[in-house]
Amino acid sequence: MSTNPEVDAYVERSDRWPTEIAALRPILLGCGLAEAIKWAKPCYSHEGRNILILQEMKDFLAVMFFKGALLSDPEGVLEDQGPNSRSARRICIRSVADVTELGGTIAASVAEAIDIEDSGRQVEPAPELVLVEELQARLDADPALREAFEGLTPGRRREYNLHISSAKQASTRAGRVDACVPKILAGKGFRDRR
């Protein structure tokens, strides 16, 4: 059960949930997971396959299982990331006492997640994306924009569609399309900062 120096450094820099991460690490490493920094966060894998990632949120530390939708969750502790989340589920930690109380549940979830990975099970693919009319019309009229949009990951395409379609008026939806065009052409997702 050896720790990764990059994760050690991450915990030392953390100003939100360092004691909770420190309490979780022995549980996760004790389950046979390897730790590394991926996507600038502590990520835990088994035989090279990602199992979970720790995400420091404002009000909680998320123990986010990549294929959490496939976990049985007999304790009812797994939560959706958001209304449009399909595969990831998380356990929210707010204190070291939560880690102590949920340690067995977390370890059981890790064991089940490893079994899921070993079995090759996959989360069902997302239904085909039906684009909002204003976005579809713009893509039909602009081949370069269509190519850039189709080059985005499915999640980024879905996020643009959700943002644009959430406007009630057609004029607002068209304005949102106009505002998103530069980022789409740059190959960026709606929430990408750079």
mmCIF file of C-alpha atoms in Angstrom:
data_model
loop_
_atom_site.group_PDB
_atom_site.id
_atom_site.type_symbol
_atom_site.label_atom_id
_atom_site.label_comp_id
_atom_site.label_asym_id
_atom_site.label_seq_id
_atom_site.Cartn_x
_atom_site.Cartn_y
_atom_site.Cartn_z
ATOM 1 C CA MET A 1 0.000 0.000 0.000
ATOM 2 C CA SER A 2 2.324 2.738 -1.249
ATOM 3 C CA THR A 3 1.213 6.295 -1.789
ATOM 4 C CA ASN A 4 1.919 8.353 -4.879
ATOM 5 C CA PRO A 5 4.140 11.424 -4.215
ATOM 6 C CA GLU A 6 2.025 13.510 -6.602
ATOM 7 C CA VAL A 7 -1.077 12.732 -4.532
ATOM 8 C CA ASP A 8 0.902 13.463 -1.345
ATOM 9 C CA ALA A 9 1.703 16.903 -2.778
ATOM 10 C CA TYR A 10 -1.924 17.425 -3.829
ATOM 11 C CA VAL A 11 -3.147 16.719 -0.288
ATOM 12 C CA GLU A 12 -0.556 19.112 1.162
ATOM 13 C CA ARG A 13 -1.751 21.892 -1.182
ATOM 14 C CA SER A 14 -5.435 21.247 -0.552
ATOM 15 C CA ASP A 15 -7.208 23.875 1.487
ATOM 16 C CA ARG A 16 -10.693 22.353 1.343
ATOM 17 C CA TRP A 17 -10.710 18.651 2.250
ATOM 18 C CA PRO A 18 -7.159 17.509 3.066
ATOM 19 C CA THR A 19 -8.020 15.596 6.250
ATOM 20 C CA GLU A 20 -10.902 13.804 4.554
ATOM 21 C CA ILE A 21 -8.681 12.832 1.594
ATOM 22 C CA ALA A 22 -6.000 11.649 4.016
ATOM 23 C CA ALA A 23 -8.601 9.488 5.795
ATOM 24 C CA LEU A 24 -9.881 8.041 2.490
ATOM 25 C CA ARG A 25 -6.520 7.118 0.995
ATOM 26 C CA PRO A 26 -5.825 4.069 3.210
ATOM 27 C CA ILE A 27 -9.294 2.700 2.427
ATOM 28 C CA LEU A 28 -8.824 3.135 -1.325
ATOM 29 C CA LEU A 29 -5.248 1.847 -1.386
ATOM 30 C CA GLY A 30 -6.303 -1.036 0.867
ATOM 31 C CA CYS A 31 -8.775 -2.057 -1.841
ATOM 32 C CA GLY A 32 -5.872 -2.607 -4.221
ATOM 33 C CA LEU A 33 -6.283 0.629 -6.154
ATOM 34 C CA ALA A 34 -3.361 2.612 -7.569
ATOM 35 C CA GLU A 35 -3.443 6.368 -7.143
ATOM 36 C CA ALA A 36 -2.288 9.068 -9.543
ATOM 37 C CA ILE A 37 -3.128 12.616 -10.470
ATOM 38 C CA LYS A 38 -5.374 12.726 -13.545
ATOM 39 C CA TRP A 39 -7.394 15.710 -14.662
ATOM 40 C CA ALA A 40 -5.585 17.575 -11.830
ATOM 41 C CA LYS A 41 -7.318 15.424 -9.178
ATOM 42 C CA PRO A 42 -6.517 12.242 -7.233
ATOM 43 C CA CYS A 43 -7.687 9.359 -9.414
ATOM 44 C CA TYR A 44 -7.770 5.696 -8.427
ATOM 45 C CA SER A 45 -7.454 2.816 -10.874
ATOM 46 C CA HIS A 46 -7.263 -0.971 -10.933
ATOM 47 C CA GLU A 47 -5.010 -2.637 -13.508
ATOM 48 C CA GLY A 48 -4.934 0.587 -15.510
ATOM 49 C CA ARG A 49 -8.701 1.116 -15.561
ATOM 50 C CA ASN A 50 -10.133 4.167 -13.810
ATOM 51 C CA ILE A 51 -12.438 3.308 -10.915
ATOM 52 C CA LEU A 52 -13.000 6.618 -9.109
ATOM 53 C CA ILE A 53 -11.770 10.179 -8.742
ATOM 54 C CA LEU A 54 -11.834 12.558 -5.767
ATOM 55 C CA GLN A 55 -13.359 15.937 -6.530
ATOM 56 C CA GLU A 56 -13.117 18.778 -4.046
ATOM 57 C CA MET A 57 -16.355 20.710 -4.183
ATOM 58 C CA LYS A 58 -17.269 23.718 -2.077
ATOM 59 C CA ASP A 59 -19.633 21.870 0.272
ATOM 60 C CA PHE A 60 -18.325 18.290 0.057
ATOM 61 C CA LEU A 61 -15.628 15.968 -1.183
ATOM 62 C CA ALA A 62 -17.000 13.762 -3.953
ATOM 63 C CA VAL A 63 -15.869 10.151 -4.230
ATOM 64 C CA MET A 64 -16.995 9.863 -7.857
ATOM 65 C CA PHE A 65 -17.264 6.398 -9.400
ATOM 66 C CA PHE A 66 -16.859 6.513 -13.173
ATOM 67 C CA LYS A 67 -19.384 3.683 -13.718
ATOM 68 C CA GLY A 68 -21.429 4.421 -10.609
ATOM 69 C CA ALA A 69 -24.702 3.908 -12.486
ATOM 70 C CA LEU A 70 -23.855 0.191 -12.587
ATOM 71 C CA LEU A 71 -23.255 -0.099 -8.829
ATOM 72 C CA SER A 72 -25.992 -1.730 -6.730
ATOM 73 C CA ASP A 73 -25.849 0.890 -3.919
ATOM 74 C CA PRO A 74 -27.666 -1.093 -1.194
ATOM 75 C CA GLU A 75 -26.999 1.678 1.343
ATOM 76 C CA GLY A 76 -28.496 4.374 -0.911
ATOM 77 C CA VAL A 77 -25.464 6.674 -0.640
ATOM 78 C CA LEU A 78 -24.686 7.222 -4.328
ATOM 79 C CA GLU A 79 -25.892 10.491 -5.843
ATOM 80 C CA ASP A 80 -26.138 11.694 -9.434
ATOM 81 C CA GLN A 81 -23.658 14.357 -10.508
ATOM 82 C CA GLY A 82 -26.527 16.366 -11.976
ATOM 83 C CA PRO A 83 -29.773 16.001 -13.913
ATOM 84 C CA ASN A 84 -27.959 15.077 -17.136
ATOM 85 C CA SER A 85 -25.423 12.731 -15.607
ATOM 86 C CA ARG A 86 -25.559 9.255 -17.129
ATOM 87 C CA SER A 87 -22.822 7.048 -15.768
ATOM 88 C CA ALA A 88 -20.984 8.716 -12.891
ATOM 89 C CA ARG A 89 -22.323 8.558 -9.336
ATOM 90 C CA ARG A 90 -20.718 9.980 -6.222
ATOM 91 C CA ILE A 91 -20.595 9.569 -2.477
ATOM 92 C CA CYS A 92 -20.470 12.964 -0.756
ATOM 93 C CA ILE A 93 -18.074 13.289 2.185
ATOM 94 C CA ARG A 94 -18.344 16.282 4.517
ATOM 95 C CA SER A 95 -16.136 15.200 7.433
ATOM 96 C CA VAL A 96 -13.636 12.621 8.633
ATOM 97 C CA ALA A 97 -16.551 11.153 10.609
ATOM 98 C CA ASP A 98 -18.299 10.524 7.261
ATOM 99 C CA VAL A 99 -15.203 8.666 6.043
ATOM 100 C CA THR A 100 -15.220 6.536 9.195
ATOM 101 C CA GLU A 101 -18.956 5.859 8.962
ATOM 102 C CA LEU A 102 -18.930 5.119 5.219
ATOM 103 C CA GLY A 103 -15.555 3.363 4.997
ATOM 104 C CA GLY A 104 -17.066 -0.117 4.664
ATOM 105 C CA THR A 105 -19.614 1.085 2.110
ATOM 106 C CA ILE A 106 -16.883 2.795 0.088
ATOM 107 C CA ALA A 107 -14.719 -0.342 0.162
ATOM 108 C CA ALA A 108 -17.680 -2.506 -0.916
ATOM 109 C CA SER A 109 -18.457 -0.066 -3.749
ATOM 110 C CA VAL A 110 -14.821 -0.177 -4.879
ATOM 111 C CA ALA A 111 -14.873 -3.997 -4.890
ATOM 112 C CA GLU A 112 -18.073 -3.981 -6.941
ATOM 113 C CA ALA A 113 -16.649 -1.364 -9.338
ATOM 114 C CA ILE A 114 -13.562 -3.540 -9.857
ATOM 115 C CA ASP A 115 -15.820 -6.542 -10.584
ATOM 116 C CA ILE A 116 -17.754 -4.432 -13.103
ATOM 117 C CA GLU A 117 -14.509 -3.439 -14.831
ATOM 118 C CA ASP A 118 -13.266 -7.035 -14.845
ATOM 119 C CA SER A 119 -16.553 -8.206 -16.387
ATOM 120 C CA GLY A 120 -16.322 -5.639 -19.189
ATOM 121 C CA ARG A 121 -19.792 -4.228 -18.444
ATOM 122 C CA GLN A 122 -20.464 -0.821 -19.916
ATOM 123 C CA VAL A 123 -22.993 1.890 -19.204
ATOM 124 C CA GLU A 124 -25.615 1.904 -21.955
ATOM 125 C CA PRO A 125 -24.810 4.399 -24.700
ATOM 126 C CA ALA A 126 -26.565 7.736 -24.603
ATOM 127 C CA PRO A 127 -29.629 8.082 -26.772
ATOM 128 C CA GLU A 128 -28.963 9.826 -30.056
ATOM 129 C CA LEU A 129 -28.746 13.568 -29.543
ATOM 130 C CA VAL A 130 -31.607 15.521 -31.115
ATOM 131 C CA LEU A 131 -30.361 19.051 -31.654
ATOM 132 C CA VAL A 132 -32.492 22.085 -30.945
ATOM 133 C CA GLU A 133 -33.830 23.589 -34.184
ATOM 134 C CA GLU A 134 -31.738 26.775 -34.049
ATOM 135 C CA LEU A 135 -28.475 24.899 -33.597
ATOM 136 C CA GLN A 136 -29.337 22.332 -36.272
ATOM 137 C CA ALA A 137 -30.190 25.071 -38.781
ATOM 138 C CA ARG A 138 -26.901 26.859 -38.110
ATOM 139 C CA LEU A 139 -24.899 23.649 -38.500
ATOM 140 C CA ASP A 140 -26.720 22.851 -41.757
ATOM 141 C CA ALA A 141 -25.839 26.322 -43.104
ATOM 142 C CA ASP A 142 -22.172 26.327 -42.039
ATOM 143 C CA PRO A 143 -20.062 23.271 -42.990
ATOM 144 C CA ALA A 144 -17.013 24.469 -40.999
ATOM 145 C CA LEU A 145 -19.133 24.873 -37.873
ATOM 146 C CA ARG A 146 -20.720 21.445 -38.431
ATOM 147 C CA GLU A 147 -17.283 19.839 -38.752
ATOM 148 C CA ALA A 148 -16.052 21.557 -35.584
ATOM 149 C CA PHE A 149 -19.208 20.583 -33.680
ATOM 150 C CA GLU A 150 -18.964 16.955 -34.779
ATOM 151 C CA GLY A 151 -15.314 16.958 -33.674
ATOM 152 C CA LEU A 152 -16.350 17.696 -30.082
ATOM 153 C CA THR A 153 -16.851 14.904 -27.569
ATOM 154 C CA PRO A 154 -20.448 13.670 -27.197
ATOM 155 C CA GLY A 155 -20.653 15.284 -23.756
ATOM 156 C CA ARG A 156 -19.586 18.669 -25.101
ATOM 157 C CA ARG A 157 -22.105 18.463 -27.961
ATOM 158 C CA ARG A 158 -24.819 17.541 -25.453
ATOM 159 C CA GLU A 159 -23.822 20.415 -23.168
ATOM 160 C CA TYR A 160 -24.081 22.983 -25.972
ATOM 161 C CA ASN A 161 -27.456 21.580 -26.970
ATOM 162 C CA LEU A 162 -28.721 21.717 -23.371
ATOM 163 C CA HIS A 163 -27.548 25.301 -22.926
ATOM 164 C CA ILE A 164 -29.122 26.487 -26.164
ATOM 165 C CA SER A 165 -32.358 24.520 -25.785
ATOM 166 C CA SER A 166 -32.968 25.765 -22.237
ATOM 167 C CA ALA A 167 -33.923 29.216 -23.568
ATOM 168 C CA LYS A 168 -37.685 29.639 -23.917
ATOM 169 C CA GLN A 169 -37.709 32.002 -26.890
ATOM 170 C CA ALA A 170 -36.416 31.201 -30.364
ATOM 171 C CA SER A 171 -34.612 34.541 -30.533
ATOM 172 C CA THR A 172 -32.744 33.778 -27.312
ATOM 173 C CA ARG A 173 -31.834 30.302 -28.589
ATOM 174 C CA ALA A 174 -30.507 31.847 -31.836
ATOM 175 C CA GLY A 175 -28.498 34.371 -29.801
ATOM 176 C CA ARG A 176 -27.018 31.573 -27.727
ATOM 177 C CA VAL A 177 -25.983 29.754 -30.897
ATOM 178 C CA ASP A 178 -24.233 32.934 -32.097
ATOM 179 C CA ALA A 179 -22.453 33.300 -28.749
ATOM 180 C CA CYS A 180 -21.273 29.666 -28.794
ATOM 181 C CA VAL A 181 -19.909 29.627 -32.352
ATOM 182 C CA PRO A 182 -16.393 30.931 -31.510
ATOM 183 C CA LYS A 183 -15.849 28.312 -28.795
ATOM 184 C CA ILE A 184 -17.185 25.513 -30.990
ATOM 185 C CA LEU A 185 -14.885 26.556 -33.839
ATOM 186 C CA ALA A 186 -11.986 26.591 -31.359
ATOM 187 C CA GLY A 187 -12.807 23.000 -30.369
ATOM 188 C CA LYS A 188 -13.793 23.971 -26.832
ATOM 189 C CA GLY A 189 -16.650 22.815 -24.665
ATOM 190 C CA PHE A 190 -19.266 25.213 -23.328
ATOM 191 C CA ARG A 191 -17.665 25.288 -19.864
ATOM 192 C CA ASP A 192 -14.016 25.299 -21.032
ATOM 193 C CA ARG A 193 -12.290 28.394 -19.668
ATOM 194 C CA ARG A 194 -9.281 28.556 -21.963
#
